CSV table of C-alpha atoms in Angstrom, one decimal:
chain,number,residue,atom,x,y,z
A,883,LEU,CA,78.4,193.1,65.4
A,884,LEU,CA,77.3,191.7,62.0
A,885,ILE,CA,80.4,189.5,61.8
A,886,SER,CA,79.9,188.3,65.3
A,887,CYS,CA,76.3,187.3,64.5
A,888,MET,CA,77.4,185.5,61.3
A,889,LEU,CA,80.1,183.6,63.2
A,890,LEU,CA,77.6,182.6,65.8
A,891,SER,CA,75.1,181.5,63.2
A,892,PHE,CA,77.8,179.4,61.4
A,893,SER,CA,79.0,177.8,64.6
A,894,ALA,CA,75.4,176.8,65.5
A,895,PHE,CA,75.3,174.7,62.3
A,896,ALA,CA,78.9,173.4,62.3
A,897,GLN,CA,79.2,169.6,62.6
A,898,THR,CA,81.8,167.8,64.6
A,899,ILE,CA,83.7,164.9,63.0
A,900,VAL,CA,83.5,161.8,65.1
A,901,GLU,CA,85.8,158.9,64.0
A,902,VAL,CA,84.3,155.5,64.9
A,903,ASN,CA,87.2,153.1,65.0
A,904,SER,CA,86.2,150.5,67.6
A,905,ASN,CA,83.2,148.3,68.2
A,906,ILE,CA,80.0,149.7,69.7
A,907,THR,CA,79.4,147.6,72.8
A,908,SER,CA,76.8,149.6,74.7
A,909,ASN,CA,73.7,151.6,73.8
A,910,THR,CA,74.8,154.6,71.7
A,911,THR,CA,73.0,157.4,69.9
A,912,TRP,CA,74.4,159.2,66.8
A,913,THR,CA,73.0,162.7,66.3
A,914,PRO,CA,72.8,165.1,63.3
A,915,ASN,CA,75.2,167.6,64.9
A,916,ASN,CA,78.0,165.2,64.2
A,917,ILE,CA,79.4,163.5,61.1
A,918,TYR,CA,80.3,159.9,61.9
A,919,ILE,CA,83.2,158.3,60.0
A,920,LEU,CA,83.5,154.5,60.1
A,921,LYS,CA,87.3,154.2,60.1
A,922,GLY,CA,89.3,151.1,59.4
A,923,THR,CA,89.9,148.6,56.7
A,924,ASN,CA,87.2,146.2,57.6
A,925,PHE,CA,84.3,146.3,60.1
A,926,ILE,CA,82.8,148.2,63.0
A,927,TYR,CA,80.6,145.8,64.9
A,928,VAL,CA,77.6,146.6,67.1
A,929,THR,CA,77.9,143.8,69.7
A,930,ASN,CA,76.9,142.9,73.3
A,931,ASN,CA,73.1,143.4,72.7
A,932,ALA,CA,73.8,147.1,72.2
A,933,VAL,CA,71.3,149.4,70.4
A,934,LEU,CA,72.8,151.9,68.0
A,935,THR,CA,70.2,154.7,67.4
A,936,VAL,CA,70.8,157.1,64.5
A,937,GLU,CA,68.7,160.2,64.6
A,938,PRO,CA,67.0,161.8,61.6
A,939,GLY,CA,69.3,164.0,59.5
A,940,THR,CA,72.5,162.2,60.6
A,941,LEU,CA,75.4,161.7,58.2
A,942,VAL,CA,77.5,158.5,58.4
A,943,LYS,CA,80.6,158.0,56.2
A,944,GLY,CA,82.4,154.7,55.5
A,945,ASP,CA,86.2,155.0,55.2
A,946,PRO,CA,86.0,152.2,54.1
A,947,ALA,CA,84.7,150.1,57.0
A,948,ALA,CA,81.2,148.4,57.0
A,949,LEU,CA,78.8,148.6,59.9
A,950,VAL,CA,77.9,145.1,61.2
A,951,VAL,CA,75.0,144.7,63.6
A,952,THR,CA,75.5,141.3,65.3
A,953,ARG,CA,72.8,138.9,66.6
A,954,GLY,CA,71.1,140.4,69.7
A,955,SER,CA,72.1,143.9,68.8
A,956,LYS,CA,70.0,146.5,67.0
A,957,LEU,CA,70.3,149.4,64.6
A,958,ILE,CA,67.4,151.9,64.9
A,959,ALA,CA,67.8,154.3,62.0
A,960,GLU,CA,64.5,156.1,61.5
A,961,GLY,CA,64.9,159.2,59.4
A,962,LEU,CA,62.1,161.5,58.2
A,963,ALA,CA,61.1,162.3,54.6
A,964,HIS,CA,62.6,165.8,55.0
A,965,LYS,CA,65.5,164.6,57.2
A,966,PRO,CA,66.8,161.3,55.9
A,967,ILE,CA,69.7,159.4,57.4
A,968,VAL,CA,72.5,159.1,54.9
A,969,PHE,CA,75.2,156.4,54.9
A,970,THR,CA,77.8,157.3,52.2
A,971,SER,CA,81.4,157.3,51.1
A,972,ALA,CA,84.0,159.3,53.0
A,973,LYS,CA,85.5,160.5,49.8
A,974,PRO,CA,84.8,164.0,48.7
A,975,ALA,CA,81.7,164.7,46.6
A,976,GLY,CA,82.4,164.2,42.9
A,977,GLN,CA,85.0,161.5,43.7
A,978,ARG,CA,82.6,158.9,45.2
A,979,ALA,CA,82.0,155.6,43.4
A,980,ALA,CA,80.3,152.3,44.1
A,981,GLY,CA,82.4,150.1,46.4
A,982,ASP,CA,84.0,153.0,48.3
A,983,TRP,CA,82.9,151.4,51.7
A,984,GLY,CA,81.4,148.3,53.1
A,985,GLY,CA,77.7,149.2,53.7
A,986,ILE,CA,75.4,147.9,56.5
A,987,VAL,CA,75.3,144.3,57.5
A,988,LEU,CA,72.3,143.1,59.7
A,989,LEU,CA,72.6,139.7,61.3
A,990,GLY,CA,69.5,138.2,62.8
A,991,SER,CA,68.5,135.2,65.0
A,992,ALA,CA,65.6,133.6,63.0
A,993,LYS,CA,65.7,130.1,61.7
A,994,VAL,CA,67.8,129.5,58.6
A,995,ASN,CA,68.4,126.5,56.3
A,996,CYS,CA,72.2,126.2,57.0
A,997,PRO,CA,73.6,123.1,58.7
A,998,GLY,CA,73.3,123.4,62.4
A,999,GLY,CA,70.9,126.3,62.1
A,1000,GLU,CA,73.4,129.1,61.7
A,1001,CYS,CA,75.6,130.6,59.0
A,1002,THR,CA,78.4,133.0,58.6
A,1003,ILE,CA,77.7,136.0,56.4
A,1004,GLU,CA,80.1,136.5,53.5
A,1005,GLY,CA,82.2,139.6,53.1
A,1006,GLY,CA,85.2,138.7,55.2
A,1007,VAL,CA,83.6,139.3,58.6
A,1008,ASP,CA,84.9,137.8,61.9
A,1009,PRO,CA,83.9,134.1,61.9
A,1010,VAL,CA,82.3,134.4,65.3
A,1011,LEU,CA,80.7,137.9,65.1
A,1012,GLY,CA,79.5,137.3,61.6
A,1013,LYS,CA,77.1,134.5,62.5
A,1014,TYR,CA,73.4,134.7,61.8
A,1015,GLY,CA,70.5,132.4,62.3
A,1016,GLY,CA,69.2,130.6,65.4
A,1017,THR,CA,65.8,129.8,66.8
A,1018,ASP,CA,64.1,133.1,67.5
A,1019,ASP,CA,61.8,133.9,64.6
A,1020,ALA,CA,60.4,136.9,66.5
A,1021,SER,CA,63.8,138.6,66.9
A,1022,SER,CA,64.5,142.0,65.4
A,1023,VAL,CA,67.8,143.6,64.3
A,1024,GLY,CA,66.1,147.0,64.4
A,1025,SER,CA,64.5,149.3,61.8
A,1026,LEU,CA,65.4,151.5,58.8
A,1027,LYS,CA,63.2,154.2,57.6
A,1028,TYR,CA,64.1,157.1,55.3
A,1029,VAL,CA,67.7,155.8,55.1
A,1030,ARG,CA,69.8,156.3,52.0
A,1031,ILE,CA,72.9,154.0,51.5
A,1032,GLU,CA,75.2,155.3,48.8
A,1033,PHE,CA,78.5,154.1,47.2
A,1034,ALA,CA,78.6,151.0,49.3
A,1035,GLY,CA,79.4,147.3,48.6
A,1036,ILE,CA,83.0,146.3,48.7
A,1037,ALA,CA,85.0,143.1,48.2
A,1038,PHE,CA,87.0,142.9,51.4
A,1039,ASN,CA,88.2,139.6,50.0
A,1040,PRO,CA,88.1,138.4,46.4
A,1041,ASN,CA,84.7,136.9,45.5
A,1042,ASN,CA,83.6,137.6,49.1
A,1043,GLU,CA,81.9,141.0,49.4
A,1044,THR,CA,79.3,143.0,51.3
A,1045,ASN,CA,76.5,144.9,49.5
A,1046,GLY,CA,75.0,148.3,50.3
A,1047,LEU,CA,72.6,146.5,52.6
A,1048,THR,CA,73.5,142.9,53.5
A,1049,MET,CA,71.0,140.9,55.6
A,1050,GLY,CA,71.4,137.5,57.2
């Protein structure tokens, strides 16, 4: 009976690994009962005006992909002081280092001082999906509260990199 209770307790706290290897094109919620791994060599895009909501206490690992929130889409990642949201390297603890994964890239629609009113963010992103700027100064790409970004910032191309948090 004791072993059964221990197994039930353990399974109640077990987290499922969810590999994210394609773009997010519709409203999606990530929950703390899963560990999300951004797979791929480059980028996972939030597109199509989708909202990605990340709940408090959720763990997201880059392997080594970056998360790119395109114009019109949003990232709502509002952790709590006692339940932060952590974006980190997919490497094992003790083997993680700066530059293990791409980080978070937020692309807005406010006015910018680039020719034609829009720019392409650096880092090797898709030249269409990586655009930022426009005419909507009231636009929002979402919100980040009690979010920790670790071991991020990678040069996907020489002298053309993302940072832990890249904003355009």
